[in-house]
Amino acid sequence: MGTRVTAPAVRACKVARGSTPLVMVTAYDAPTARMVDDAGADLILVGDSVAMVVLGHDDTLSVTVDEMAHHTAAVSRTSPRAMVVTDLPWLSYHLSTEDTVRNAARLIRAGAAAVKLEGGRRRVPMVEALVDAEMPVMGHLGLTPQSVHALGGFKVQGRRPEAADALVEDALALVDAGVFALVLEAVPGAVARRVTEAVPVPTIGIGAGPACDGQVLVLHDLLGLEDRVLPRFVRRYASLRADGTAAVGAFAADVRSGAFPGPEETYEPEPGFGVEASGLPA
Ligand code: KIV
């Protein structure tokens, strides 16, 4: 792909047509966006998972359009090569197409290049309205965390034949409505393969097996910054919470023992200054 990743470039990345799998990782602020972009991800998802892994909520339902715009702006200020996709939060696209377009426009104006929304056939009018207003849309099927209460928890979806059929129908309806890519979350690998083979746009899996056209993980899970829960589909590539706790503990021990700050962390006065100036910024 060229310098800045775009929605048409992502849409063209169908692994079935011979492309390398897409890599999407979440980021919610400037340092995490730089980390994900420097690592070469194709897409940065400003996910509503920010509610859980950054803002301390138990689910994604509390985060608002204002908060998503705030995090999107921080990510977008880093001018990443990766395409920035932002989640439309719960209830920002459920009331009317006008409301949906207005809310999505706030995220685009904050710096997103596309928005993501959850749900299948019921979302078709919203997807059509967004595409009509020139905003690229990514779909999200399977375990849709904004439906946590309706689903009765964070549970694997599409396990029964009729549920798998419904998932394929939903995917086809979203594609007809104009989505450029589809996230498939927590569905059996065989079902994700069926959807992937049925649609002409890339599928990006999270807990959906290896047949998808790409994979996404939540950054804080991948880095081990969030280590309270470990879903089966997460692979940890670092232990940053443990490393961070150890580092802060070492700092605290050095402060308490007098080992920090040392001479190398302490400013010197200009030659000729009295000893009372020692310690002031030079
Ligand atoms: O909000 C998020 O991080 C997501 C991913 C789980 C795909 O939607």
Coordinates of C-alpha atoms and ligand atoms in Angstrom, one line a residue:
M1 CA 0.0 0.0 0.0
G2 CA 1.1 3.6 -0.6
T3 CA 1.9 6.3 1.9
R4 CA -1.4 7.0 3.6
V5 CA -3.7 4.0 3.9
T6 CA -7.2 4.8 2.4
A7 CA -10.6 3.0 2.4
P8 CA -10.3 2.0 -1.3
A9 CA -6.8 0.6 -0.6
V10 CA -8.2 -1.4 2.3
R11 CA -11.2 -2.6 0.3
A12 CA -8.8 -3.9 -2.4
C13 CA -6.9 -6.0 0.2
K14 CA -8.9 -9.2 -0.1
V15 CA -6.6 -12.0 0.9
A16 CA -8.5 -14.3 -1.4
R17 CA -7.2 -12.1 -4.2
G18 CA -3.6 -12.6 -3.0
S19 CA -3.0 -9.7 -0.6
T20 CA -1.1 -9.9 2.7
P21 CA -3.4 -10.0 5.7
L22 CA -4.4 -6.6 7.1
V23 CA -3.2 -5.5 10.5
M24 CA -5.4 -3.3 12.7
V25 CA -4.6 -2.3 16.3
T26 CA -6.5 0.0 18.6
A27 CA -4.9 3.3 19.8
Y28 CA -6.5 6.1 21.9
D29 CA -3.9 8.8 22.2
A30 CA -0.8 10.2 20.6
P31 CA 1.8 7.9 22.1
T32 CA -0.1 4.7 21.4
A33 CA -0.9 5.9 17.9
R34 CA 2.8 6.5 17.2
M35 CA 3.6 3.1 18.6
V36 CA 1.0 1.3 16.4
D37 CA 1.9 3.4 13.3
D38 CA 5.7 2.9 13.8
A39 CA 5.1 -0.8 14.1
G40 CA 3.6 -0.8 10.6
A41 CA -0.1 -1.5 11.3
D42 CA -2.4 -0.7 8.3
L43 CA -5.3 0.6 10.4
I44 CA -5.6 2.3 13.8
L45 CA -8.9 1.7 15.4
V46 CA -10.0 4.3 17.9
G47 CA -12.2 1.7 19.4
D48 CA -15.0 2.3 22.0
S49 CA -13.0 -0.3 23.9
V50 CA -11.4 2.9 25.2
A51 CA -14.3 2.9 27.7
M52 CA -13.0 -0.3 29.2
V53 CA -9.2 -0.3 28.8
V54 CA -8.6 3.4 29.4
L55 CA -11.6 5.0 31.1
G56 CA -12.3 2.2 33.6
H57 CA -15.8 1.2 32.7
D58 CA -17.1 -2.4 32.7
D59 CA -18.5 -2.2 29.2
T60 CA -18.4 0.1 26.2
L61 CA -21.8 1.7 26.7
S62 CA -20.8 4.8 28.6
V63 CA -18.5 6.4 26.1
T64 CA -19.9 9.4 24.2
V65 CA -19.4 10.9 20.8
D66 CA -17.5 13.8 22.5
E67 CA -15.1 11.4 24.2
M68 CA -14.6 9.4 20.9
A69 CA -13.9 12.7 19.1
H70 CA -11.4 13.7 21.8
H71 CA -9.4 10.5 21.5
T72 CA -9.6 10.5 17.7
A73 CA -8.2 14.0 17.6
A74 CA -5.2 13.0 19.7
V75 CA -4.5 10.0 17.4
S76 CA -5.0 12.0 14.3
R77 CA -2.6 14.8 15.4
T78 CA 0.3 12.2 15.0
S79 CA -0.5 12.1 11.2
P80 CA -0.2 8.3 11.0
R81 CA 0.4 6.5 7.8
A82 CA -2.2 4.0 9.0
M83 CA -5.9 4.7 8.3
V84 CA -7.7 6.0 11.4
V85 CA -11.1 4.3 11.9
T86 CA -13.2 5.5 14.8
D87 CA -16.1 3.6 16.5
L88 CA -19.5 5.3 16.5
P89 CA -20.4 4.8 20.2
W90 CA -23.7 3.2 21.4
L91 CA -26.8 5.2 20.7
S92 CA -25.0 7.6 18.3
Y93 CA -26.4 5.7 15.2
H94 CA -29.6 4.1 16.5
L95 CA -32.1 7.0 16.5
S96 CA -32.2 8.3 13.0
T97 CA -30.1 8.6 9.8
E98 CA -29.8 12.4 10.4
D99 CA -28.5 11.9 13.9
T100 CA -26.1 9.1 12.6
V101 CA -24.6 11.4 9.9
R102 CA -24.2 14.3 12.3
N103 CA -22.4 12.2 14.9
A104 CA -20.2 10.5 12.3
A105 CA -19.3 13.9 10.9
R106 CA -18.0 15.0 14.3
L107 CA -15.6 12.0 14.3
I108 CA -14.5 12.6 10.7
R109 CA -13.9 16.3 11.6
A110 CA -11.8 15.1 14.6
G111 CA -9.6 13.3 12.2
A112 CA -11.1 9.8 11.5
A113 CA -10.9 8.6 7.9
A114 CA -13.8 6.2 8.4
V115 CA -16.3 5.2 11.1
K116 CA -17.2 1.7 12.4
L117 CA -20.6 0.6 13.6
E118 CA -22.0 -2.6 15.1
G119 CA -24.9 -4.7 13.8
G120 CA -26.3 -6.2 10.7
R121 CA -29.4 -5.7 8.5
R122 CA -31.0 -3.3 11.0
R123 CA -28.1 -0.9 10.3
V124 CA -28.5 -0.8 6.5
P125 CA -30.3 2.6 6.4
M126 CA -27.6 4.2 8.6
V127 CA -24.7 2.7 6.5
E128 CA -26.4 4.0 3.3
A129 CA -26.8 7.4 4.8
L130 CA -23.2 7.6 5.8
V131 CA -21.9 6.4 2.5
D132 CA -24.2 8.9 0.8
A133 CA -22.5 11.6 2.9
E134 CA -19.1 10.4 1.6
M135 CA -18.1 8.7 4.9
P136 CA -16.4 5.3 4.6
V137 CA -18.0 2.7 6.9
M138 CA -16.6 -0.4 8.5
G139 CA -19.1 -3.0 9.7
H140 CA -18.9 -5.1 12.9
L141 CA -20.7 -8.4 13.3
G142 CA -20.6 -11.4 15.6
L143 CA -20.0 -10.4 19.2
T144 CA -21.0 -6.8 19.2
P145 CA -20.0 -5.4 22.6
Q146 CA -22.6 -2.6 22.5
S147 CA -25.3 -5.4 22.6
V148 CA -23.8 -6.9 25.8
H149 CA -27.2 -6.7 27.6
A150 CA -29.2 -8.0 24.7
L151 CA -26.8 -10.9 24.1
G152 CA -26.6 -11.7 27.8
G153 CA -22.9 -11.1 28.1
F154 CA -19.7 -11.2 26.0
K155 CA -20.4 -14.6 24.3
V156 CA -19.2 -16.3 21.2
Q157 CA -21.8 -15.8 18.4
G158 CA -22.8 -17.8 15.3
R159 CA -22.3 -21.2 16.8
R160 CA -25.6 -22.7 15.6
P161 CA -26.4 -23.2 11.9
E162 CA -29.2 -20.7 11.8
A163 CA -27.1 -18.1 13.6
A164 CA -24.3 -18.7 11.1
D165 CA -26.7 -18.3 8.2
A166 CA -27.9 -15.0 9.7
L167 CA -24.4 -13.8 10.0
V168 CA -23.7 -14.4 6.3
E169 CA -27.0 -12.6 5.4
D170 CA -26.1 -9.6 7.7
A171 CA -22.6 -9.4 6.1
L172 CA -24.1 -9.4 2.6
A173 CA -26.6 -6.8 3.5
L174 CA -23.9 -4.5 4.9
V175 CA -21.8 -5.0 1.8
D176 CA -24.8 -4.1 -0.4
A177 CA -25.2 -1.0 1.8
G178 CA -21.6 0.0 1.1
V179 CA -19.2 -1.0 3.9
F180 CA -15.6 -1.2 2.8
A181 CA -14.6 -3.8 5.4
L182 CA -16.1 -5.9 8.1
V183 CA -14.9 -6.8 11.6
L184 CA -15.9 -10.3 12.7
E185 CA -15.7 -10.7 16.5
A186 CA -15.8 -14.0 18.5
V187 CA -17.3 -16.3 15.9
P188 CA -16.2 -19.9 15.1
G189 CA -13.3 -20.0 12.6
A190 CA -15.4 -22.0 10.1
V191 CA -18.2 -19.4 10.2
A192 CA -15.7 -16.5 9.7
R193 CA -14.4 -18.5 6.7
R194 CA -17.9 -18.7 5.2
V195 CA -18.5 -15.0 5.6
T196 CA -15.0 -14.2 4.3
E197 CA -15.6 -16.3 1.2
A198 CA -19.1 -14.8 0.7
V199 CA -18.2 -11.1 0.7
P200 CA -16.1 -9.0 -1.7
V201 CA -14.7 -6.8 1.1
P202 CA -12.0 -7.7 3.6
T203 CA -13.0 -9.3 6.9
I204 CA -10.9 -8.4 9.9
G205 CA -11.1 -10.9 12.7
I206 CA -10.8 -10.8 16.4
G207 CA -11.5 -14.2 17.9
A208 CA -12.6 -15.3 14.4
G209 CA -9.8 -17.7 13.4
P210 CA -7.2 -17.4 10.7
A211 CA -9.4 -17.4 7.5
C212 CA -10.2 -13.7 7.8
D213 CA -8.5 -11.1 5.5
G214 CA -6.9 -9.4 8.5
Q215 CA -6.7 -9.4 12.3
V216 CA -7.3 -6.8 15.0
L217 CA -6.4 -6.8 18.7
V218 CA -6.9 -4.2 21.4
L219 CA -3.5 -2.7 22.1
H220 CA -3.8 -2.9 25.9
D221 CA -4.5 -6.7 25.6
L222 CA -1.6 -7.2 23.1
L223 CA 0.8 -5.3 25.4
G224 CA -0.4 -6.9 28.6
L225 CA -1.3 -3.4 29.9
E226 CA -4.8 -4.8 30.5
D227 CA -4.2 -8.1 32.4
R228 CA -7.4 -8.5 34.4
V229 CA -9.2 -10.6 31.8
L230 CA -7.6 -12.8 29.1
P231 CA -10.1 -13.8 26.4
R232 CA -9.0 -16.9 24.5
F233 CA -8.4 -15.0 21.3
V234 CA -5.8 -12.6 22.9
R235 CA -2.1 -13.3 22.4
R236 CA 0.1 -11.2 24.7
Y237 CA 3.3 -9.9 23.2
A238 CA 4.5 -8.0 26.3
S239 CA 3.8 -7.6 30.0
L240 CA 3.7 -3.9 30.2
R241 CA 1.5 -3.7 33.3
A242 CA 3.9 -5.9 35.3
D243 CA 6.9 -4.1 33.8
G244 CA 5.4 -0.7 34.5
T245 CA 4.5 -1.6 38.1
A246 CA 8.1 -2.9 38.6
A247 CA 9.5 0.3 37.1
V248 CA 7.4 2.6 39.4
G249 CA 8.3 0.4 42.3
A250 CA 12.0 0.8 41.5
F251 CA 11.6 4.6 41.3
A252 CA 9.8 4.6 44.7
A253 CA 12.5 2.5 46.3
D254 CA 15.3 4.9 44.9
V255 CA 13.4 8.0 46.1
R256 CA 13.0 6.5 49.6
S257 CA 16.6 5.3 49.8
G258 CA 18.0 8.6 48.5
A259 CA 19.4 7.0 45.4
F260 CA 17.3 9.3 43.2
P261 CA 18.0 11.9 42.0
G262 CA 21.8 11.5 41.6
P263 CA 24.3 14.0 40.3
E264 CA 23.5 13.1 36.7
E265 CA 19.8 14.1 37.3
T266 CA 20.7 17.3 39.1
Y267 CA 21.5 20.7 37.5
E268 CA 24.7 22.6 38.3
P269 CA 24.9 26.4 38.8
E270 CA 26.9 28.5 36.3
P271 CA 30.5 28.8 37.4
G272 CA 30.8 31.7 39.8
F273 CA 27.3 31.4 41.2
G274 CA 26.9 31.0 44.9
V275 CA 26.3 27.6 46.4
E276 CA 22.7 28.7 47.2
A277 CA 21.8 28.7 43.4
S278 CA 22.6 24.9 43.2
G279 CA 19.6 22.9 42.1
L280 CA 17.8 25.7 40.2
P281 CA 17.2 25.0 36.5
A282 CA 20.1 26.3 34.4
Ligands
KIV1 O1 -13.6 -1.2 20.3 C1 -12.8 -2.0 19.9 O2 -11.7 -2.1 20.3 C2 -13.3 -2.9 18.8 C3 -12.4 -4.1 18.5 C4 -12.6 -5.1 19.5 C5 -12.7 -4.6 17.1 O3 -14.3 -2.7 18.3

